[in-house]
Amino acid sequence: MKNLKIYILVAALLSLGACKKSFLDTEDVTSATEQNFYKTPDDGWKALVGIYDGLQRVWSGGVALPVASAIMSDEAFGGTGNADGFGYQMMDEFDKLRSPSDQDMFGDTWGLYYKAIYRVNMLLSHIDGIDWKGNTTLRNTYEAEARYIRAFCYFDMVRLFGNIPLITKPTTDNVPQESADNVYKLIATDLKFAASNLPATSYGSQDPSTRGRVTKWAAESLIGRVFLFYTGYYGKGDLVGEVTKAEALAYVQDVINNGGFGLVDKFANLWPAASLNNYVGEDNKETVFAIKYTYTSNWNGNVDGNTWMVMFGIRIQSIYPYGMGWGGATVNPRLWNAFSPGDSRRNASIISIKDEKLDFQNIKDQREYTGYCIKKYTPMADEAGRSLAEKMGGASFMISQYQDYVSIRYADVLLMAAELGAADAQKYFDDVRKRALGDSFVQIPVNQANIMNERRLEFAGEGIRYWDLLRQGINVAANAIAESATVQNGGVNTTKTILASKVIETKGFVQIPYSQITLSNNVLKQNQGW
């Protein structure tokens, strides 16, 4: 591609090297050719900022992974409007006959991931043409950040779609699907490079202006997550010969020992809608890695807001402190009932219309109403019902939500270490539970079953549960997801059915966009069951 558009944040970001919210306004402000760009470290920095922007955009169209993860798991149903199409039900029930016309449901998702990967590949293919003036540390840092983001994107895609094209250089070739093992090998080597080449700066010593940039701890934590998913889902003993179980444990143990992170004292204070005036804020000591968002998106291509969170909002109604949304991912009552009454995570994770005495008026417009909504990531409004995103100056509640997506929390690192067999496994497990249960805490043994149940409660609505189910085996996942429940469609009681056989038939993967299959001249092959 001769012309390369570089998406930069604002001039202040370029001078300060920051990834703060105030620097996340993105505009197409320069065009350059491959021949005259990639010459100076400043060029490398601009390209790296473009890569972060690409990551920020991956869920700005199509179906965002956090939304899909909740709906495909046993956490939530498809929901949305009672007169809407049935695409979310197709996804929820793993049944293409529920909405045969939605053959491109993940089309934008697919394209946005590959656009982000393209930006990474462009920088990596030119990085040695930059005159680093002898600063190999800076060069390796930029490469490490870029490779982490490529691994992050490919890990999402290989979990969603299964066999996918593996593209490591800028190309317009018609690339066929690659084996999952080869994709995971790239993910593992990218993350190992990142872990080895990013500075071991602890959370407390990190310059606050750099929050949101990839760290050594983010890379090591993601290695643990990738190891557990790959070895679980594919039934392997190690991560494609790149990472053993002992090495995966060593990586996450390093985060615990040297990362400087900790658990926030009160679970509810991690989430704006659950804590209001007691919110500890973004970039707190529990955030290992987050995708940054801010409110300055507009309708002219500036995409820096959390555009997917509106799917979790209460259907077309603001009820203080909750802002309106599209009523997707209505929470399965089984999740609400899985929490013990003394577990502080229940009310912090889930909105209960009845228990919070909310005057919900739009039940006639709501499909698969259960009385429960996801609270951790929900739009917010003031007492007059005005969107906080719009009140801050955002163009619309639909595109200007500003809450970061916390991809990796320290609690996850503790539970991964416990699962991998850390010497202090019981302590790590207890630390997570003590915060949640307070005075009702009673110690239970740390074992696989108890860890998986704890993860279900700790990370409800955070885009983690579905993958935790799949890595226990497709039959385990299918039986957990299978459902026959009563929901309300437009206020009318309706039976909701999800068949375990459909989950098994698709192996838990989503539909590869048919437009991509067509564009590839059928080089790409559709996933089984779709």
Coordinates of C-alpha atoms in Angstrom, one line a residue:
M1 CA 0.0 0.0 0.0
K2 CA 1.7 3.2 -1.2
N3 CA -0.1 5.7 1.0
L4 CA -0.2 5.1 4.7
K5 CA -2.6 7.1 6.9
I6 CA -1.2 7.6 10.4
Y7 CA -3.8 8.1 13.1
I8 CA -2.3 10.1 15.9
L9 CA -3.9 11.4 19.1
V10 CA -3.2 15.0 19.6
A11 CA 0.0 17.1 19.5
A12 CA 0.2 17.1 23.3
L13 CA 0.3 13.3 23.3
L14 CA 3.2 13.3 20.9
S15 CA 5.2 15.5 23.1
L16 CA 4.3 13.9 26.4
G17 CA 4.2 10.2 25.3
A18 CA 1.0 9.7 27.2
C19 CA -2.1 7.4 26.8
K20 CA -4.3 9.4 29.2
K21 CA -8.0 9.9 28.3
S22 CA -7.4 13.6 27.6
F23 CA -5.0 12.6 24.8
L24 CA -7.3 10.1 23.1
D25 CA -8.8 12.4 20.5
T26 CA -8.0 10.8 17.2
E27 CA -8.0 12.4 13.8
D28 CA -6.5 11.7 10.4
V29 CA -4.0 14.5 10.5
T30 CA -1.2 13.4 8.2
S31 CA -0.6 11.2 5.2
A32 CA 2.8 9.9 4.2
T33 CA 4.3 7.4 1.8
E34 CA 6.2 4.3 2.9
Q35 CA 9.2 5.7 1.2
N36 CA 9.4 8.9 3.2
F37 CA 8.0 7.8 6.5
Y38 CA 9.6 5.4 9.1
K39 CA 12.8 7.4 9.2
T40 CA 13.0 8.8 12.7
P41 CA 12.1 7.7 16.2
D42 CA 9.3 10.2 16.1
D43 CA 7.9 8.5 13.0
G44 CA 8.1 5.2 14.9
W45 CA 6.2 6.8 17.8
K46 CA 3.5 8.1 15.5
A47 CA 3.1 4.6 14.0
L48 CA 2.9 3.1 17.5
V49 CA 0.2 5.6 18.5
G50 CA -1.7 4.5 15.4
I51 CA -1.5 0.9 16.6
Y52 CA -3.0 1.9 19.9
D53 CA -5.7 3.7 18.0
G54 CA -6.3 0.5 16.0
L55 CA -6.7 -1.5 19.2
Q56 CA -9.1 1.1 20.5
R57 CA -11.3 0.7 17.4
V58 CA -11.5 -3.1 17.2
W59 CA -14.9 -3.2 18.9
S60 CA -16.3 0.0 17.4
G61 CA -18.3 -1.9 14.8
G62 CA -19.9 -5.3 14.5
V63 CA -20.2 -7.3 17.8
A64 CA -17.7 -6.5 20.5
L65 CA -15.9 -9.4 22.2
P66 CA -17.1 -8.4 25.7
V67 CA -20.7 -8.4 24.5
A68 CA -20.4 -11.6 22.5
S69 CA -18.7 -13.3 25.5
A70 CA -21.5 -12.5 27.8
I71 CA -24.2 -13.6 25.4
M72 CA -22.6 -16.8 24.3
S73 CA -21.9 -17.9 27.9
D74 CA -24.4 -18.8 30.6
E75 CA -24.3 -15.2 31.9
A76 CA -26.8 -13.6 29.6
F77 CA -29.3 -13.9 26.8
G78 CA -29.3 -12.0 23.6
G79 CA -32.0 -9.5 24.6
T80 CA -32.3 -6.2 22.5
G81 CA -35.6 -4.8 21.3
N82 CA -38.7 -6.9 20.9
A83 CA -39.0 -5.7 17.3
D84 CA -35.3 -6.1 16.4
G85 CA -33.9 -8.8 14.2
F86 CA -32.9 -12.1 15.7
G87 CA -29.1 -11.8 15.2
Y88 CA -28.4 -11.8 18.9
Q89 CA -30.6 -14.8 19.4
M90 CA -28.7 -16.6 16.6
M91 CA -25.5 -15.9 18.4
D92 CA -26.9 -16.8 21.8
E93 CA -28.4 -20.1 20.6
F94 CA -25.6 -21.0 18.2
D95 CA -28.2 -21.6 15.5
K96 CA -28.0 -19.9 12.1
L97 CA -31.6 -20.7 11.4
R98 CA -32.7 -18.2 14.0
S99 CA -31.6 -15.4 11.7
P100 CA -30.4 -16.7 8.3
S101 CA -29.9 -13.2 6.9
D102 CA -27.3 -12.3 9.5
Q103 CA -24.5 -14.0 7.7
D104 CA -22.2 -11.0 8.2
M105 CA -22.9 -10.4 11.9
F106 CA -19.1 -10.4 12.7
G107 CA -18.1 -8.8 9.4
D108 CA -17.0 -5.4 10.9
T109 CA -15.4 -7.2 13.9
W110 CA -13.3 -9.3 11.5
G111 CA -12.2 -6.3 9.4
L112 CA -11.4 -4.1 12.4
Y113 CA -9.1 -6.7 14.0
Y114 CA -7.2 -7.1 10.7
K115 CA -6.9 -3.3 10.3
A116 CA -5.3 -3.2 13.7
I117 CA -3.0 -6.1 12.9
Y118 CA -2.1 -4.3 9.6
R119 CA -0.9 -1.3 11.5
V120 CA 1.3 -3.5 13.6
N121 CA 2.8 -5.3 10.6
M122 CA 3.5 -2.0 8.9
L123 CA 5.6 -0.8 11.8
L124 CA 7.4 -4.1 12.3
S125 CA 8.2 -4.4 8.6
H126 CA 9.9 -0.9 8.7
I127 CA 11.2 -0.8 12.2
D128 CA 14.8 -1.5 11.2
G129 CA 14.7 1.3 8.6
I130 CA 14.3 3.8 11.4
D131 CA 17.5 5.6 12.6
W132 CA 17.2 4.9 16.3
K133 CA 20.5 6.7 17.0
G134 CA 21.8 3.8 18.9
N135 CA 18.8 3.7 21.3
T136 CA 18.1 -0.1 20.9
T137 CA 16.1 0.0 24.2
L138 CA 13.5 2.4 22.6
R139 CA 13.4 0.3 19.4
N140 CA 12.7 -2.9 21.3
T141 CA 10.2 -1.2 23.5
Y142 CA 8.2 0.0 20.5
E143 CA 8.4 -3.5 18.9
A144 CA 7.3 -5.1 22.2
E145 CA 4.2 -2.9 22.5
A146 CA 3.3 -3.5 18.9
R147 CA 3.7 -7.3 19.2
Y148 CA 1.7 -7.4 22.4
I149 CA -1.2 -5.7 20.6
R150 CA -0.9 -8.1 17.6
A151 CA -1.0 -11.0 20.0
F152 CA -4.0 -9.5 21.8
C153 CA -5.9 -9.2 18.5
Y154 CA -5.0 -12.7 17.2
F155 CA -5.9 -14.2 20.6
D156 CA -9.4 -12.7 20.4
M157 CA -9.8 -13.8 16.7
V158 CA -8.6 -17.4 17.1
R159 CA -10.9 -17.9 20.1
L160 CA -13.8 -16.4 18.2
F161 CA -13.3 -17.8 14.7
G162 CA -11.0 -20.9 15.1
N163 CA -8.9 -21.2 12.0
I164 CA -8.1 -17.7 10.6
P165 CA -5.6 -16.2 8.1
L166 CA -2.3 -15.6 9.9
I167 CA -0.8 -12.4 8.4
T168 CA 2.5 -11.2 9.7
K169 CA 3.5 -8.7 6.9
P170 CA 1.5 -6.1 5.0
T171 CA 0.0 -7.8 2.1
T172 CA -3.0 -7.8 -0.3
D173 CA -2.7 -11.5 -1.0
N174 CA -5.6 -13.9 -0.6
V175 CA -4.3 -15.6 2.5
P176 CA -5.9 -19.0 3.5
Q177 CA -6.7 -20.0 7.0
E178 CA -3.9 -21.2 9.2
S179 CA -4.0 -24.0 11.8
A180 CA -4.7 -22.8 15.3
D181 CA -1.4 -24.1 16.5
N182 CA 0.5 -21.8 14.2
V183 CA -1.6 -18.8 15.3
Y184 CA -0.9 -19.6 18.9
K185 CA 2.8 -20.0 18.2
L186 CA 2.9 -16.4 16.9
I187 CA 0.8 -15.2 19.9
A188 CA 3.2 -17.0 22.3
T189 CA 6.4 -15.7 20.6
D190 CA 5.0 -12.1 20.4
L191 CA 4.1 -12.1 24.1
K192 CA 7.4 -13.7 25.1
F193 CA 9.2 -10.9 23.2
A194 CA 7.1 -8.3 24.9
A195 CA 7.7 -9.7 28.4
S196 CA 11.4 -9.8 27.8
N197 CA 11.8 -6.3 26.3
L198 CA 9.5 -4.1 28.4
P199 CA 10.9 -2.5 31.5
A200 CA 10.2 -4.1 34.9
T201 CA 8.7 -0.8 36.2
S202 CA 6.3 -1.6 39.1
Y203 CA 2.8 0.0 39.2
G204 CA 3.8 2.4 41.9
S205 CA 6.8 3.6 40.0
Q206 CA 5.1 4.0 36.7
D207 CA 4.7 7.5 35.3
P208 CA 0.9 8.2 35.5
S209 CA 1.0 9.8 32.0
T210 CA 1.9 6.4 30.5
R211 CA -1.1 4.5 31.9
G212 CA -2.8 2.6 29.2
R213 CA 0.5 1.6 27.4
V214 CA 1.5 -2.1 27.4
T215 CA 3.7 -3.1 30.3
K216 CA 5.8 -6.2 31.1
W217 CA 3.2 -7.2 33.5
A218 CA 0.4 -7.1 30.9
A219 CA 2.5 -9.3 28.6
E220 CA 3.2 -11.8 31.4
S221 CA -0.4 -11.9 32.5
L222 CA -1.7 -12.5 29.0
I223 CA 0.8 -15.4 28.6
G224 CA -0.9 -17.0 31.6
R225 CA -4.4 -16.5 30.1
V226 CA -3.4 -17.8 26.7
F227 CA -1.7 -20.8 28.2
L228 CA -4.7 -21.8 30.3
F229 CA -7.1 -21.4 27.3
Y230 CA -5.0 -23.2 24.7
T231 CA -4.1 -26.1 26.9
G232 CA -7.6 -26.4 28.2
Y233 CA -9.5 -26.1 24.9
Y234 CA -7.1 -28.1 22.8
G235 CA -6.2 -30.6 25.5
K236 CA -2.5 -30.0 25.3
G237 CA 0.3 -30.1 27.9
D238 CA 2.0 -26.8 27.0
L239 CA 1.5 -23.8 24.8
V240 CA 2.7 -25.0 21.3
G241 CA 6.1 -25.9 22.7
E242 CA 6.7 -22.3 23.6
V243 CA 5.5 -22.1 27.2
T244 CA 5.3 -24.9 29.8
K245 CA 3.0 -24.9 32.7
A246 CA 5.9 -24.1 35.0
E247 CA 6.9 -21.1 32.8
A248 CA 3.4 -19.8 32.7
L249 CA 3.3 -19.9 36.5
A250 CA 6.6 -18.1 36.6
Y251 CA 5.3 -15.4 34.4
V252 CA 2.2 -14.7 36.5
Q253 CA 4.2 -15.1 39.7
D254 CA 6.5 -12.4 38.6
V255 CA 3.5 -10.1 38.2
I256 CA 2.5 -10.8 41.8
N257 CA 6.0 -10.5 43.2
N258 CA 7.2 -7.5 41.3
G259 CA 4.4 -5.7 39.5
G260 CA 3.3 -3.6 42.5
F261 CA -0.4 -4.3 42.0
G262 CA -3.0 -5.0 44.7
L263 CA -6.7 -5.6 45.2
V264 CA -8.8 -2.5 45.7
D265 CA -10.3 -2.7 49.2
K266 CA -14.0 -2.8 48.1
F267 CA -15.1 -4.7 45.0
A268 CA -17.9 -2.3 44.2
N269 CA -15.5 0.6 44.0
L270 CA -13.9 -0.9 40.8
W271 CA -17.0 0.0 38.8
P272 CA -18.5 3.5 38.2
A273 CA -22.1 2.4 38.2
A274 CA -21.7 0.3 41.4
S275 CA -19.9 2.9 43.5
L276 CA -20.9 6.4 42.2
N277 CA -18.9 8.8 44.5
N278 CA -16.6 6.0 45.8
Y279 CA -15.3 4.9 42.4
V280 CA -11.5 4.5 42.7
G281 CA -11.0 5.6 39.2
E282 CA -9.4 4.2 36.1
D283 CA -5.8 3.0 36.2
N284 CA -6.1 2.0 39.8
K285 CA -3.8 -0.5 41.4
E286 CA -5.8 -3.5 40.2
T287 CA -5.7 -2.6 36.5
V288 CA -3.0 -4.6 34.8
F289 CA -4.1 -3.7 31.3
A290 CA -7.1 -1.7 29.9
I291 CA -8.3 -0.5 26.6
K292 CA -8.7 3.3 27.0
Y293 CA -11.8 5.2 25.9
T294 CA -12.9 8.8 26.1
Y295 CA -16.0 10.8 25.3
T296 CA -14.8 12.8 22.3
S297 CA -16.0 10.6 19.5
N298 CA -17.9 12.3 16.8
W299 CA -19.8 11.3 13.6
N300 CA -16.9 12.3 11.4
G301 CA -14.7 9.3 11.9
N302 CA -13.2 10.2 15.3
V303 CA -13.6 6.9 17.1
D304 CA -12.3 6.9 20.6
G305 CA -15.4 6.1 22.7
N306 CA -16.6 2.9 24.2
T307 CA -19.3 2.3 21.5
W308 CA -20.2 -1.3 22.7
M309 CA -21.1 -0.5 26.3
V310 CA -24.5 0.9 25.2
M311 CA -25.6 -2.6 24.4
F312 CA -25.6 -3.4 28.1
G313 CA -27.7 -0.4 29.0
I314 CA -31.3 -0.6 30.2
R315 CA -33.6 -0.6 27.2
I316 CA -34.3 3.0 25.9
Q317 CA -34.7 4.4 29.4
S318 CA -32.5 6.3 31.8
I319 CA -33.1 5.5 35.4
Y320 CA -30.7 7.2 37.7
P321 CA -27.8 6.4 38.0
Y322 CA -28.1 4.2 34.9
G323 CA -28.2 5.6 31.4
M324 CA -30.2 4.3 28.5
G325 CA -29.0 1.6 26.2
W326 CA -30.2 -1.1 23.8
G327 CA -31.2 -3.8 26.3
G328 CA -28.8 -6.4 25.0
A329 CA -27.3 -9.2 27.2
T330 CA -30.1 -9.5 29.6
V331 CA -28.6 -11.3 32.6
N332 CA -29.6 -14.9 33.2
P333 CA -31.3 -15.2 36.7
R334 CA -29.1 -18.3 37.3
L335 CA -26.1 -15.9 37.5
W336 CA -27.8 -13.7 40.1
N337 CA -28.8 -16.8 42.1
A338 CA -25.2 -18.2 42.0
F339 CA -24.0 -15.5 44.4
S340 CA -24.5 -16.0 48.1
P341 CA -26.5 -13.2 49.8
G342 CA -23.3 -12.0 51.6
D343 CA -21.3 -11.7 48.4
S344 CA -20.7 -8.0 47.6
R345 CA -20.0 -8.9 44.0
R346 CA -23.7 -9.6 43.2
N347 CA -25.0 -6.1 43.6
A348 CA -21.8 -4.6 42.1
S349 CA -22.0 -6.8 39.0
I350 CA -25.7 -6.9 38.2
I351 CA -28.6 -4.4 38.1
S352 CA -31.7 -6.0 39.7
I353 CA -34.7 -4.0 38.5
K354 CA -36.9 -5.3 41.3
D355 CA -34.4 -5.1 44.2
E356 CA -33.3 -1.6 43.3
K357 CA -36.9 -0.6 42.9
L358 CA -36.3 0.8 39.4
D359 CA -39.3 2.1 37.5
F360 CA -38.7 0.3 34.2
Q361 CA -41.4 1.4 31.7
N362 CA -40.3 -0.2 28.4
I363 CA -40.9 -3.9 29.0
K364 CA -43.1 -3.9 25.9
D365 CA -40.1 -2.9 23.9
Q366 CA -37.7 -5.4 25.5
R367 CA -36.9 -8.9 24.2
E368 CA -35.8 -11.7 26.7
Y369 CA -36.5 -9.5 29.7
T370 CA -35.3 -11.1 32.9
G371 CA -35.3 -8.2 35.3
Y372 CA -31.5 -8.2 35.4
C373 CA -28.8 -6.2 33.5
I374 CA -25.0 -6.0 33.6
K375 CA -23.9 -3.3 35.9
K376 CA -20.1 -3.2 35.6
Y377 CA -20.2 -1.8 32.1
T378 CA -23.4 0.2 31.8
P379 CA -24.0 3.8 30.6
M380 CA -24.7 6.3 33.3
A381 CA -27.0 9.3 33.7
D382 CA -27.6 12.1 36.1
E383 CA -30.7 12.5 38.3
A384 CA -32.4 14.4 35.4
G385 CA -31.8 11.5 33.1
R386 CA -29.1 13.1 31.0
S387 CA -26.3 10.9 29.7
L388 CA -23.1 11.6 31.6
A389 CA -21.2 11.1 28.4
E390 CA -23.2 13.8 26.7
K391 CA -23.0 16.0 29.8
M392 CA -19.2 15.9 29.5
G393 CA -19.4 17.1 25.9
G394 CA -19.8 13.8 24.0
A395 CA -21.7 13.9 20.7
S396 CA -24.1 11.0 21.7
F397 CA -24.6 8.4 24.4
M398 CA -24.3 5.9 21.6
I399 CA -20.7 6.6 20.7
S400 CA -19.3 8.7 23.5
Q401 CA -19.2 6.3 26.5
Y402 CA -15.8 6.9 28.2
Q403 CA -15.4 3.9 30.6
D404 CA -12.2 1.9 30.0
Y405 CA -12.4 -1.8 29.4
V406 CA -10.3 -3.5 32.0
S407 CA -9.0 -6.5 30.1
I408 CA -6.8 -7.9 32.9
R409 CA -7.3 -7.3 36.6
Y410 CA -4.9 -8.3 39.4
A411 CA -7.6 -10.6 40.8
D412 CA -7.3 -12.6 37.6
V413 CA -3.6 -12.9 38.0
L414 CA -4.0 -14.2 41.5
L415 CA -6.6 -16.8 40.4
M416 CA -4.5 -17.8 37.4
A417 CA -1.5 -18.4 39.7
A418 CA -3.6 -20.4 42.1
E419 CA -4.9 -22.5 39.2
L420 CA -1.4 -23.1 37.9
G421 CA -0.3 -24.5 41.2
A422 CA 1.5 -21.6 43.0
A423 CA 2.9 -22.4 46.4
D424 CA 0.7 -19.7 47.8
A425 CA -2.4 -20.8 45.9
Q426 CA -4.6 -21.0 48.9
K427 CA -3.7 -17.5 50.0
Y428 CA -4.3 -16.0 46.6
F429 CA -7.6 -17.7 46.4
D430 CA -8.6 -16.5 49.9
D431 CA -7.5 -13.0 49.2
V432 CA -10.0 -12.7 46.3
R433 CA -12.8 -14.3 48.3
K434 CA -12.2 -12.3 51.5
R435 CA -12.7 -9.0 49.7
A436 CA -16.0 -10.3 48.2
L437 CA -17.4 -12.0 51.3
G438 CA -16.2 -9.8 54.1
D439 CA -17.5 -11.0 57.5
S440 CA -19.3 -14.0 55.8
F441 CA -16.0 -15.4 54.5
V442 CA -15.4 -19.1 55.3
Q443 CA -12.3 -20.7 53.9
I444 CA -12.9 -23.5 51.3
P445 CA -10.1 -25.5 49.7
V446 CA -8.4 -24.2 46.6
N447 CA -9.1 -26.7 43.8
Q448 CA -10.0 -26.6 40.2
A449 CA -13.8 -26.7 40.7
N450 CA -13.7 -24.0 43.4
I451 CA -11.4 -21.8 41.3
M452 CA -13.7 -22.0 38.3
N453 CA -16.7 -21.1 40.4
E454 CA -14.9 -18.2 41.9
R455 CA -13.9 -16.9 38.5
R456 CA -17.6 -17.1 37.4
L457 CA -18.5 -14.8 40.3
E458 CA -15.5 -12.5 40.3
F459 CA -15.5 -11.8 36.6
A460 CA -19.2 -11.8 35.8
G461 CA -20.0 -9.5 32.9
E462 CA -16.3 -8.8 32.1
G463 CA -16.0 -11.0 29.0
I464 CA -14.1 -13.9 30.6
R465 CA -16.7 -16.5 31.6
Y466 CA -17.3 -17.9 28.1
W467 CA -13.7 -18.7 27.5
D468 CA -13.4 -20.2 31.0
L469 CA -16.2 -22.5 30.0
L470 CA -14.7 -23.5 26.7
R471 CA -11.3 -24.3 28.2
Q472 CA -13.0 -26.9 30.5
G473 CA -14.0 -28.8 27.4
I474 CA -16.8 -28.3 24.8
N475 CA -19.1 -30.7 26.5
V476 CA -18.7 -28.9 29.9
A477 CA -19.3 -25.6 28.2
A478 CA -22.4 -26.9 26.2
N479 CA -24.0 -28.3 29.3
A480 CA -23.5 -25.1 31.3
I481 CA -24.8 -22.9 28.5
A482 CA -27.8 -25.2 27.6
E483 CA -31.0 -23.6 28.8
S484 CA -34.8 -23.8 28.9
A485 CA -36.0 -20.8 30.8
T486 CA -39.0 -18.4 30.8
V487 CA -38.2 -14.9 29.7
Q488 CA -40.5 -12.0 28.6
N489 CA -40.7 -10.9 25.0
G490 CA -42.7 -7.6 24.9
G491 CA -44.0 -8.5 28.4
V492 CA -45.3 -11.9 27.3
N493 CA -43.9 -15.0 29.0
T494 CA -41.9 -17.0 26.4
T495 CA -39.8 -20.1 26.6
K496 CA -36.1 -19.6 25.8
T497 CA -34.2 -22.7 24.6
I498 CA -30.5 -23.1 24.0
L499 CA -29.5 -26.6 22.9
A500 CA -26.2 -28.1 24.1
S501 CA -26.0 -29.9 20.7
K502 CA -25.7 -26.6 18.9
V503 CA -22.8 -25.4 21.0
I504 CA -21.0 -28.8 20.4
E505 CA -21.8 -28.6 16.7
T506 CA -20.1 -25.2 16.3
K507 CA -17.3 -26.1 18.7
G508 CA -18.1 -22.8 20.4
F509 CA -16.8 -20.7 17.4
V510 CA -18.8 -18.0 15.7
Q511 CA -19.7 -17.6 12.1
I512 CA -16.9 -16.5 9.7
P513 CA -18.4 -13.5 7.8
Y514 CA -19.8 -14.8 4.5
S515 CA -18.6 -11.6 2.8
Q516 CA -15.1 -12.6 3.7
I517 CA -15.6 -16.0 2.2
T518 CA -17.0 -14.5 -1.0
L519 CA -14.1 -11.9 -1.2
S520 CA -11.6 -14.8 -0.8
N521 CA -13.2 -16.6 -3.7
N522 CA -14.0 -19.4 -1.3
V523 CA -10.4 -19.8 -0.1
L524 CA -11.8 -19.2 3.4
K525 CA -14.0 -22.1 4.7
Q526 CA -16.9 -21.6 7.0
N527 CA -16.9 -23.0 10.5
Q528 CA -18.7 -26.3 11.3
G529 CA -22.3 -25.7 12.2
W530 CA -22.6 -22.4 10.5

